[in-house]
Coordinates of N, CA, C and O in Angstrom, one line a residue:
X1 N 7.3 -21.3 48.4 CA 6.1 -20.6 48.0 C 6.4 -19.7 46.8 O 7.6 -19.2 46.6
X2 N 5.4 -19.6 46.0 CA 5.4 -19.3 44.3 C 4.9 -18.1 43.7 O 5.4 -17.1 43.1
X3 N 3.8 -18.4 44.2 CA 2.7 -17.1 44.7 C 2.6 -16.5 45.6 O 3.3 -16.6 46.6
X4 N 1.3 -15.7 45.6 CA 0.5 -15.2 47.0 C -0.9 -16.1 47.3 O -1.8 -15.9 48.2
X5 N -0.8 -17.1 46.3 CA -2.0 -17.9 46.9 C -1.6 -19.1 47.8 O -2.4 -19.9 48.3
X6 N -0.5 -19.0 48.0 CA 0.4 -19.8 49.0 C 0.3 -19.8 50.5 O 0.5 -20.6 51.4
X7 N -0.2 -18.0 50.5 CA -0.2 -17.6 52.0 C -1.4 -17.5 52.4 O -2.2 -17.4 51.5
X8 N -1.9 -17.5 54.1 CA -3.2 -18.0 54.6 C -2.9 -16.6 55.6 O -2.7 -16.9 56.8
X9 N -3.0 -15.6 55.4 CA -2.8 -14.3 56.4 C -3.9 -14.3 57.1 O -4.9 -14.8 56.6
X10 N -3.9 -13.6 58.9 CA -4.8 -13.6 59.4 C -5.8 -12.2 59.2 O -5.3 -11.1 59.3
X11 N -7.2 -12.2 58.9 CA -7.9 -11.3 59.3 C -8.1 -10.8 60.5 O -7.9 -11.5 61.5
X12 N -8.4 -9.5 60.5 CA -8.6 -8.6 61.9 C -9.2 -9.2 62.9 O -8.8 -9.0 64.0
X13 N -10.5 -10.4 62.4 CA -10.9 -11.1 63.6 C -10.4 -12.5 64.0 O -10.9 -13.4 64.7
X14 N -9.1 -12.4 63.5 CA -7.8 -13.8 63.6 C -7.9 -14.7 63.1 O -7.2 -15.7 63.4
X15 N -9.6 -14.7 61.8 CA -9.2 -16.1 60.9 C -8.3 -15.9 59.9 O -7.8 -14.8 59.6
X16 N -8.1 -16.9 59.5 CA -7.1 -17.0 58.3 C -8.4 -17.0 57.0 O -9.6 -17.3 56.8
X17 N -7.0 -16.4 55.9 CA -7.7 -15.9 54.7 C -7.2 -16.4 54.0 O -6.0 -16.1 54.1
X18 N -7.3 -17.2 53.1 CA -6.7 -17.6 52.3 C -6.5 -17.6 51.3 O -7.4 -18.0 50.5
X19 N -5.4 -17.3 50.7 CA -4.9 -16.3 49.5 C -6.1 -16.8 48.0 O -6.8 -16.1 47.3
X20 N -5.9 -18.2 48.0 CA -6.5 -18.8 47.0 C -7.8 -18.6 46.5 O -8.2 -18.8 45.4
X21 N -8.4 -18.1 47.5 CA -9.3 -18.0 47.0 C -9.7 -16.4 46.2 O -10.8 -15.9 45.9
X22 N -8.8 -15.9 46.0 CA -8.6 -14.7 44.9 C -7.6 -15.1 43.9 O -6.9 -14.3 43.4
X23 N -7.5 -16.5 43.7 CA -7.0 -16.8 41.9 C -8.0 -16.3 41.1 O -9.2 -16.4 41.2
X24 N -7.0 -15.6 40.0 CA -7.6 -14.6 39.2 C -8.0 -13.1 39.4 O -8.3 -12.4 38.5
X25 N -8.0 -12.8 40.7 CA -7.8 -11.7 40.7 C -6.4 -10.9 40.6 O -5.3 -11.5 40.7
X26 N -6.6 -9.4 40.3 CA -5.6 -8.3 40.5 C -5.9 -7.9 42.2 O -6.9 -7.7 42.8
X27 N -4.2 -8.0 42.6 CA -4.6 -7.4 44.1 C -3.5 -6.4 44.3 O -2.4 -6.4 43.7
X28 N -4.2 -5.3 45.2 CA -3.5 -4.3 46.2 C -3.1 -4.4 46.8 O -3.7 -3.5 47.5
X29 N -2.1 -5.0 47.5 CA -1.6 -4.8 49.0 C -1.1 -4.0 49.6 O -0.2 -3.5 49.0
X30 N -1.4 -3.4 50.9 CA -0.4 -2.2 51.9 C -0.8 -2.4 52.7 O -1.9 -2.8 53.0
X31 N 0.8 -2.2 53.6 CA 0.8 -1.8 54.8 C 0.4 -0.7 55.3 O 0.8 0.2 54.5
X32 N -0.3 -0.2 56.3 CA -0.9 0.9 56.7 C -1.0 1.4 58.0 O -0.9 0.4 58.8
X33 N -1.2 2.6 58.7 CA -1.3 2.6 59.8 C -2.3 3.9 59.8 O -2.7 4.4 58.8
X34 N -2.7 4.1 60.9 CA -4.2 5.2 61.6 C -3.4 6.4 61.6 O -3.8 7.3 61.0
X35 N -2.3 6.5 62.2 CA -1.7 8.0 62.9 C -0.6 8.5 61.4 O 0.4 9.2 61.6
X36 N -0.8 8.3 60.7 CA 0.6 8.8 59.7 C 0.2 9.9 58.5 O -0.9 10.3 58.1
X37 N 1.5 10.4 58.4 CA 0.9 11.4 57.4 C 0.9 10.6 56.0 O 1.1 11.2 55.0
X38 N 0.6 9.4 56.0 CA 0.2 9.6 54.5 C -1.0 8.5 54.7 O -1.2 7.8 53.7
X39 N -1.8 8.2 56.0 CA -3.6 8.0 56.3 C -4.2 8.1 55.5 O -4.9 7.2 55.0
X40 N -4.0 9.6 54.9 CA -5.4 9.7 53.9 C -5.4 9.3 52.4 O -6.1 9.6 51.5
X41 N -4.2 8.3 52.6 CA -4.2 7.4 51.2 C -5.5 6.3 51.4 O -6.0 5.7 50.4
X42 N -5.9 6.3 52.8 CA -7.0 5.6 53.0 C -8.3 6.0 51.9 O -9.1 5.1 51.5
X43 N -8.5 7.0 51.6 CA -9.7 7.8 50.6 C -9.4 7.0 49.1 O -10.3 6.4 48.5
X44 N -8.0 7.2 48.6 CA -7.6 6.7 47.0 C -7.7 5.5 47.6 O -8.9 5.5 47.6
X45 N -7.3 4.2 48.3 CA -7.9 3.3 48.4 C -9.4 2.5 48.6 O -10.0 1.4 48.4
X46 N -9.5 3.6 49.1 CA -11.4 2.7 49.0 C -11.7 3.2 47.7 O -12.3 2.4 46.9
X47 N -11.2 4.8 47.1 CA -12.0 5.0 45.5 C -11.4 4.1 44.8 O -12.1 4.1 43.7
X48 N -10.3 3.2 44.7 CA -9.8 2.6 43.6 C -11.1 1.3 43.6 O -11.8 1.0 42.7
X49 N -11.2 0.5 45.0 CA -11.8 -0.6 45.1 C -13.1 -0.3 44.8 O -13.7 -0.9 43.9
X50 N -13.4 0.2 45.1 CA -14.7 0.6 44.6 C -14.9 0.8 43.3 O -16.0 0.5 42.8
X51 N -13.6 1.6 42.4 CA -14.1 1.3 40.9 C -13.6 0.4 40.3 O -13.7 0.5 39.0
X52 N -12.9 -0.5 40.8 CA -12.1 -1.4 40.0 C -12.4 -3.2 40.6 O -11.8 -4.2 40.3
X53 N -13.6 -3.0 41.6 CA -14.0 -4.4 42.4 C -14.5 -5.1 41.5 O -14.0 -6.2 41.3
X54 N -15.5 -4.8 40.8 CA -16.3 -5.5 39.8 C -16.0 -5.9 38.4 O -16.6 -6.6 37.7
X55 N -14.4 -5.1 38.2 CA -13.5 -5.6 37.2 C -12.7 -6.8 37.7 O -12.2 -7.6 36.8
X56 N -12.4 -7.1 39.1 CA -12.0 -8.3 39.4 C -10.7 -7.5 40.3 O -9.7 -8.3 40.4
X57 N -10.5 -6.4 40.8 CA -9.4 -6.2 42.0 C -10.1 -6.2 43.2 O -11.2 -6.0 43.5
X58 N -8.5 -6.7 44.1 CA -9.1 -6.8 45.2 C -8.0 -5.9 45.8 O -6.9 -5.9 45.3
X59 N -8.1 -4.9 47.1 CA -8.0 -4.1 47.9 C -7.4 -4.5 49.5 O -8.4 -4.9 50.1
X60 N -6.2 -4.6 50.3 CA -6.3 -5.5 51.1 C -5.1 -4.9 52.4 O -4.0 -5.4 52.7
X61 N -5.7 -4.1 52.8 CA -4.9 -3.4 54.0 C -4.1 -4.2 55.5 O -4.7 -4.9 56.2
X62 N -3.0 -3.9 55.5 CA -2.5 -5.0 56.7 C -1.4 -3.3 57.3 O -0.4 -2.7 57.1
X63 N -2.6 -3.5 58.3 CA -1.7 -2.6 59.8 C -0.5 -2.4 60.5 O -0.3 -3.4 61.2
X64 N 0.4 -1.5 60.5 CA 1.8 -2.0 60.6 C 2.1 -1.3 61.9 O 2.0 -0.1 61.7
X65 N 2.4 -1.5 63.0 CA 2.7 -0.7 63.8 C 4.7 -0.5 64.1 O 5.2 0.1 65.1
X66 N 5.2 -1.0 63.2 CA 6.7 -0.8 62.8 C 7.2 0.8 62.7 O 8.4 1.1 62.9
X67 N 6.1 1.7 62.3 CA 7.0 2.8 61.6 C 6.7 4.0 62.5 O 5.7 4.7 62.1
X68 N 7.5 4.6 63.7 CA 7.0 5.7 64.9 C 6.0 5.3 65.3 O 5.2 6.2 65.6
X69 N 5.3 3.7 65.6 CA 4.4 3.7 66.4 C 2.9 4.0 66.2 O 2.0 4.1 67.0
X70 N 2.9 4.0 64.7 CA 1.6 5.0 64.2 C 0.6 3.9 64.3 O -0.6 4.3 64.4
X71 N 0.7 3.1 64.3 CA -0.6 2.4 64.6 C -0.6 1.4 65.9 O -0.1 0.3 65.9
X72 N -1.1 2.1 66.8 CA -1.2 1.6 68.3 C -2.5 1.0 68.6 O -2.4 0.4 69.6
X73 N -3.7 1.1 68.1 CA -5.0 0.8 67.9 C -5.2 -1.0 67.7 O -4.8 -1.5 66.7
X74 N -5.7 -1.8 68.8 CA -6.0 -2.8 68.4 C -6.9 -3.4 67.1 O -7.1 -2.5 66.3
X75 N -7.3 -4.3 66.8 CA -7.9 -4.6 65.7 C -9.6 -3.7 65.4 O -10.0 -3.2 64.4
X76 N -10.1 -3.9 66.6 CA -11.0 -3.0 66.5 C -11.6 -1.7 66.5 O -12.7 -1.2 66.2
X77 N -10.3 -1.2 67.1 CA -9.6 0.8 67.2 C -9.6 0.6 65.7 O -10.4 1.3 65.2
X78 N -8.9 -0.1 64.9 CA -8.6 0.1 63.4 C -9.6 0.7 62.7 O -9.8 1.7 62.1
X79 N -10.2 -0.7 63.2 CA -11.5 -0.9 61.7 C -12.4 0.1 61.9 O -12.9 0.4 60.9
X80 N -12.9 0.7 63.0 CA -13.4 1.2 63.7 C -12.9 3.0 63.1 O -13.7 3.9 62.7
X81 N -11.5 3.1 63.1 CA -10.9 4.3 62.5 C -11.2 4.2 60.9 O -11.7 5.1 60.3
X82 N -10.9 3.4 60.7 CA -10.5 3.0 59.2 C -12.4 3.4 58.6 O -12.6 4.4 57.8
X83 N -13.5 2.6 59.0 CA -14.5 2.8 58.6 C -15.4 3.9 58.8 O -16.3 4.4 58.2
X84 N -14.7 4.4 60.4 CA -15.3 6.3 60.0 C -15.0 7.5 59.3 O -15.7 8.3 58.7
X85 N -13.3 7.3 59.7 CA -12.8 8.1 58.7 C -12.9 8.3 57.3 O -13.1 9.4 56.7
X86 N -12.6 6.8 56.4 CA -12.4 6.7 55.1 C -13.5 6.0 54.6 O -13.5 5.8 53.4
X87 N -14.6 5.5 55.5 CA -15.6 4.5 54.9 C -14.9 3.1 54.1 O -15.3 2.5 53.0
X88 N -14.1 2.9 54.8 CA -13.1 1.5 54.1 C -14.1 0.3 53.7 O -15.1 0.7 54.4
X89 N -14.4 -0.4 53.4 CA -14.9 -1.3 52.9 C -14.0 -2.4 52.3 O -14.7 -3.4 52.5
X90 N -13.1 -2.6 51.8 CA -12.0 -3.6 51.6 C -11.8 -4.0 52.9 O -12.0 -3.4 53.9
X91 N -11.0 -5.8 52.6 CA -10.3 -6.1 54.0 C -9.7 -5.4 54.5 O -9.0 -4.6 53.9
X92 N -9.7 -5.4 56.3 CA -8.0 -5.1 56.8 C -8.0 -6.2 57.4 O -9.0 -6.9 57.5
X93 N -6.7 -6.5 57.9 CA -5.8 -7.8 58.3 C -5.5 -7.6 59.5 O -5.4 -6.4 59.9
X94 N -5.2 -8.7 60.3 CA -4.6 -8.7 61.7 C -3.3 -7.7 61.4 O -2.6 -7.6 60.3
X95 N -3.2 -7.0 62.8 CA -1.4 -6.5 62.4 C -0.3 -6.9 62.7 O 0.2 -7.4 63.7
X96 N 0.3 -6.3 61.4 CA 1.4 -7.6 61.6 C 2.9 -6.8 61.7 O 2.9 -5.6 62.1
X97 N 4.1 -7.6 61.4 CA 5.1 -7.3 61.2 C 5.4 -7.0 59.7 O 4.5 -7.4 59.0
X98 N 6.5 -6.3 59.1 CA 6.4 -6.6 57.3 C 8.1 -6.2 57.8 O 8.7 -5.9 56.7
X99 N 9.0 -6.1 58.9 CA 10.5 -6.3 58.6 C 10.5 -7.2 59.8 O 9.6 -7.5 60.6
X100 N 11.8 -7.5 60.0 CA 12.6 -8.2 60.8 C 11.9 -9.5 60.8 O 11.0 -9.9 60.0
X101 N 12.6 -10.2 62.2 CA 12.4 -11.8 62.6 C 11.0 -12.0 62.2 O 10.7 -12.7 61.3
X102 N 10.1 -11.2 62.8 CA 8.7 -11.5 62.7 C 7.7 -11.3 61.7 O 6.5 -11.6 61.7
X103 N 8.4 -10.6 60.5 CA 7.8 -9.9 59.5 C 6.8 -11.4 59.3 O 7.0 -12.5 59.8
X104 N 5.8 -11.0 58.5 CA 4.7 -11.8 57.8 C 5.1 -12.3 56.4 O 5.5 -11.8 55.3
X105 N 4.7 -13.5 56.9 CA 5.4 -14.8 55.7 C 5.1 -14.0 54.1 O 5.7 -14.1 53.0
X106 N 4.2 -13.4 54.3 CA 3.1 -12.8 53.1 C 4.1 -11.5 52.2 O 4.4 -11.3 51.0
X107 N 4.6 -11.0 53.5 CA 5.4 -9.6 53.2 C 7.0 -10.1 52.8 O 7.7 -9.7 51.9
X108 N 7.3 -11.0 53.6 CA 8.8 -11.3 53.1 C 8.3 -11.8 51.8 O 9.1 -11.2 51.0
X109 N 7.7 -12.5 51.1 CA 7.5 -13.1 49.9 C 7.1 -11.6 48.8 O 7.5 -11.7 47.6
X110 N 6.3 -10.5 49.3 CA 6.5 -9.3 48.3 C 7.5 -8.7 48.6 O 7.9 -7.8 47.8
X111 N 8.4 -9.0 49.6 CA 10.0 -7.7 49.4 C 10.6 -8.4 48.4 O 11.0 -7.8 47.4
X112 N 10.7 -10.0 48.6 CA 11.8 -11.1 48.4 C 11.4 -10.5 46.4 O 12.2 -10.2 45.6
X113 N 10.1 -10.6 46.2 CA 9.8 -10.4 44.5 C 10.1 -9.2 44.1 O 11.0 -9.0 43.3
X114 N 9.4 -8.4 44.7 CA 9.3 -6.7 44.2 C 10.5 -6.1 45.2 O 9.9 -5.5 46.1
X115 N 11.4 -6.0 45.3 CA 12.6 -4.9 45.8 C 12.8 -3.9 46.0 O 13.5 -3.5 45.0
X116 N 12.5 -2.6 46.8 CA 12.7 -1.3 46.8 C 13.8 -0.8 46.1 O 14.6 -1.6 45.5
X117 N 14.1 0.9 45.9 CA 15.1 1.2 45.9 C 16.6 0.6 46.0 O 16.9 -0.1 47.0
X118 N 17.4 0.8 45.2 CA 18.7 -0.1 45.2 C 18.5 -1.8 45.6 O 19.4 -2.5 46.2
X119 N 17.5 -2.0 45.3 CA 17.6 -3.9 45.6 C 17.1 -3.8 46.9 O 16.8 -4.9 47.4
X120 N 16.9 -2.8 47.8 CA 16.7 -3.2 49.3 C 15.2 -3.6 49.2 O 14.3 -3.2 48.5
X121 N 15.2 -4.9 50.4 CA 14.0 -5.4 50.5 C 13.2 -5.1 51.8 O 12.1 -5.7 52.0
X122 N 13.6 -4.3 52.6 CA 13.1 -3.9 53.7 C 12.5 -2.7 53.2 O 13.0 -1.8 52.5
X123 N 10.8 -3.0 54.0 CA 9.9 -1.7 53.6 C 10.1 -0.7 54.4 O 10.3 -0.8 55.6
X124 N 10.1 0.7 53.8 CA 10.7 2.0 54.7 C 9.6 2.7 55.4 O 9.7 3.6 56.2
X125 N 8.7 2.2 55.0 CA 7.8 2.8 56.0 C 5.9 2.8 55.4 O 5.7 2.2 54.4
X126 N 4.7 3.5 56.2 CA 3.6 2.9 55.9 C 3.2 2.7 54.7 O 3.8 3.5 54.0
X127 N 2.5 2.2 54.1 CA 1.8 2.1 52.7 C 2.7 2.5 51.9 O 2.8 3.5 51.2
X128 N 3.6 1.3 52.1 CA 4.5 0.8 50.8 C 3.1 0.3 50.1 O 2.1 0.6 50.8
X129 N 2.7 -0.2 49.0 CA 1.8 -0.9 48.3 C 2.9 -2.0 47.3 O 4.0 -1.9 46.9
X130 N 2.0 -2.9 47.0 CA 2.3 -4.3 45.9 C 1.2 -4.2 45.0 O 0.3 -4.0 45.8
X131 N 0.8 -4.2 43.9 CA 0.3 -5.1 42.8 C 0.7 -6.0 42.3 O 1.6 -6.0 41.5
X132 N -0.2 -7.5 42.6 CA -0.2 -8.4 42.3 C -1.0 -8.6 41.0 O -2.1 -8.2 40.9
X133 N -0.5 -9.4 40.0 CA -1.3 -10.4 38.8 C -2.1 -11.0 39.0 O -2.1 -11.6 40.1
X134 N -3.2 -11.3 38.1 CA -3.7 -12.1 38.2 C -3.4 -13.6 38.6 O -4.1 -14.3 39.2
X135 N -2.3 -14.1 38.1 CA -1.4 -15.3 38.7 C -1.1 -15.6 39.6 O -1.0 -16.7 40.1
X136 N -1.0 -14.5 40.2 CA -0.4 -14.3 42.1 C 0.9 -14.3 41.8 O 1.5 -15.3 42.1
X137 N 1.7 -13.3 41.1 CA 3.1 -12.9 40.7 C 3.3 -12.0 41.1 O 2.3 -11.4 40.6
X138 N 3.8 -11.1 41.8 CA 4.0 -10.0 42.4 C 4.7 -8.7 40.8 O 5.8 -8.8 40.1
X139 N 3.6 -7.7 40.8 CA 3.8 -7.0 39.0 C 4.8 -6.2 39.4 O 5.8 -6.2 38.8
X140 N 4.6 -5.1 41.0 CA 5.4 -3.6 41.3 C 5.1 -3.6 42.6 O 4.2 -4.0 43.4
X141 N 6.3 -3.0 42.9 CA 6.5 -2.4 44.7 C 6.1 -0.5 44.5 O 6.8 0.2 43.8
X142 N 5.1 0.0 45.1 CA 5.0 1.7 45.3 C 5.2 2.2 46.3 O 4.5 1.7 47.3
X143 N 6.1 3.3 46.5 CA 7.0 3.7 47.6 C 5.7 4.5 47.9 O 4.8 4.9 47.2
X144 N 5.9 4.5 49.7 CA 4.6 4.9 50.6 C 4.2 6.5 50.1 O 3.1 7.0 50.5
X145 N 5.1 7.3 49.3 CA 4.2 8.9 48.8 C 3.6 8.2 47.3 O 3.4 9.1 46.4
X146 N 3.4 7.4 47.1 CA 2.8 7.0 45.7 C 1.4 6.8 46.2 O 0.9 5.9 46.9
X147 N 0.6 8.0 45.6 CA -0.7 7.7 46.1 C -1.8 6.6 45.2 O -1.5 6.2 44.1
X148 N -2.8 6.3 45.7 CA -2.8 5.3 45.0 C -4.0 5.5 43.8 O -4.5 4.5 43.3
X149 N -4.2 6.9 43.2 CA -4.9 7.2 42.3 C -3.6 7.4 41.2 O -4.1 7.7 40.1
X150 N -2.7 7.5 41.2 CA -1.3 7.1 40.2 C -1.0 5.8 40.0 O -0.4 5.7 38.9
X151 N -1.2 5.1 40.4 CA -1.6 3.6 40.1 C -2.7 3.2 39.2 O -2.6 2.2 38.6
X152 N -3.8 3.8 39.1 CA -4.7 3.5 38.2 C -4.4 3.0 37.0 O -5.2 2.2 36.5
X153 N -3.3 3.5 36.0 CA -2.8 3.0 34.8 C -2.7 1.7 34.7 O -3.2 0.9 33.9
X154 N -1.5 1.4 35.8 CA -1.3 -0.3 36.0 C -2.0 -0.9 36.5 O -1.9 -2.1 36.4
X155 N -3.2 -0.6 37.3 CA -4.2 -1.1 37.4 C -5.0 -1.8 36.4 O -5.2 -3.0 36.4
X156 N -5.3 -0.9 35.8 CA -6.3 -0.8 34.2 C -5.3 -2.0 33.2 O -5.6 -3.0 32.5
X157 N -4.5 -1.5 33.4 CA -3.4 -2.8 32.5 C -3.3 -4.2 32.9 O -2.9 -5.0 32.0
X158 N -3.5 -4.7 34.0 CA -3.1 -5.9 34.9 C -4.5 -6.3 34.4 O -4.6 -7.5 33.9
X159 N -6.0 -5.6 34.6 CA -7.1 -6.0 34.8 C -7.2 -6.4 33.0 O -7.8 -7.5 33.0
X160 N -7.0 -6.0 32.1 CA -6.9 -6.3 30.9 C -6.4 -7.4 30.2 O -6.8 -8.0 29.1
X161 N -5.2 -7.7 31.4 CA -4.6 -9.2 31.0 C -5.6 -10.2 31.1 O -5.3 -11.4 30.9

């Protein structure tokens, strides 16, 4: 696999999505969870999608319950949180794994590209974020206190290409 249009991840109501059909777009990816102190990155995510949808990004939350447990909420506790609290409007994704045996095909392919800290490719915790190219090239990895109105620069730049 090349891209991210390679991968067919499940949505919250367990169809598959498949990547391809966002050739050409700019995407956001994070892992996320309900209970964490850094949740209310949920707010700079819906304001980014919201101002940057109709420029051609796409916004695309995947649930991690890997990091203290913070997200214990089935698919519909999520969306359910996610849309009262933050008014989310972007996808969220079934939840998944993003380390070990079970990580998601999706997520091993953004560590394997974009590398944390010292080369490590295990994500350290919620709302790591990815920007993707329009190519489906993986551009940058942002460590989970990167909020995501500090991104807007590379945003604005990716959407330009």
């Amino acid at each position: 696999m090349t891209t991210v249009y390679d991968f067919k991840p499940k949505l919250a109501d367990d169809s598959e999505f498949p990547m391809e059909q966002l050739r050409g777009k700019v995407m956001l990816i994070a892992n996320t969870a309900s209970k964490c102190g850094f949740t209310p990155q949920y707010n700079g995510l819906e304001h980014i999608h919201r101002q940057f949808k109709t420029r051609g990004l796409e916004v695309m939350a995947f649930p991690c319950n890997q990091f203290g447990s913070q997200e214990p909420g089935n698919a519909e506790e999520i969306g359910a949180f996610c849309e009262k609290n933050y008014g989310v409007s972007f996808p969220l994704f079934a939840k998944i794994d993003v380390n070990g045996d079970g990580a998601d095909p999706l997520f091993r392919f953004l560590k394997k590209e974009a590398p944390g800290l010292l080369g490590s490719k295990a994500i350290k915790w919620n709302f790591t974020k990815f920007l993707v190219r329009r190519d489906g090239s993986v551009f940058k990895r942002y460590a989970p206190q990167t909020r995501p109105e500090e991104m807007i620069s590379d945003i604005e730049a990716l959407l330009a290409e």
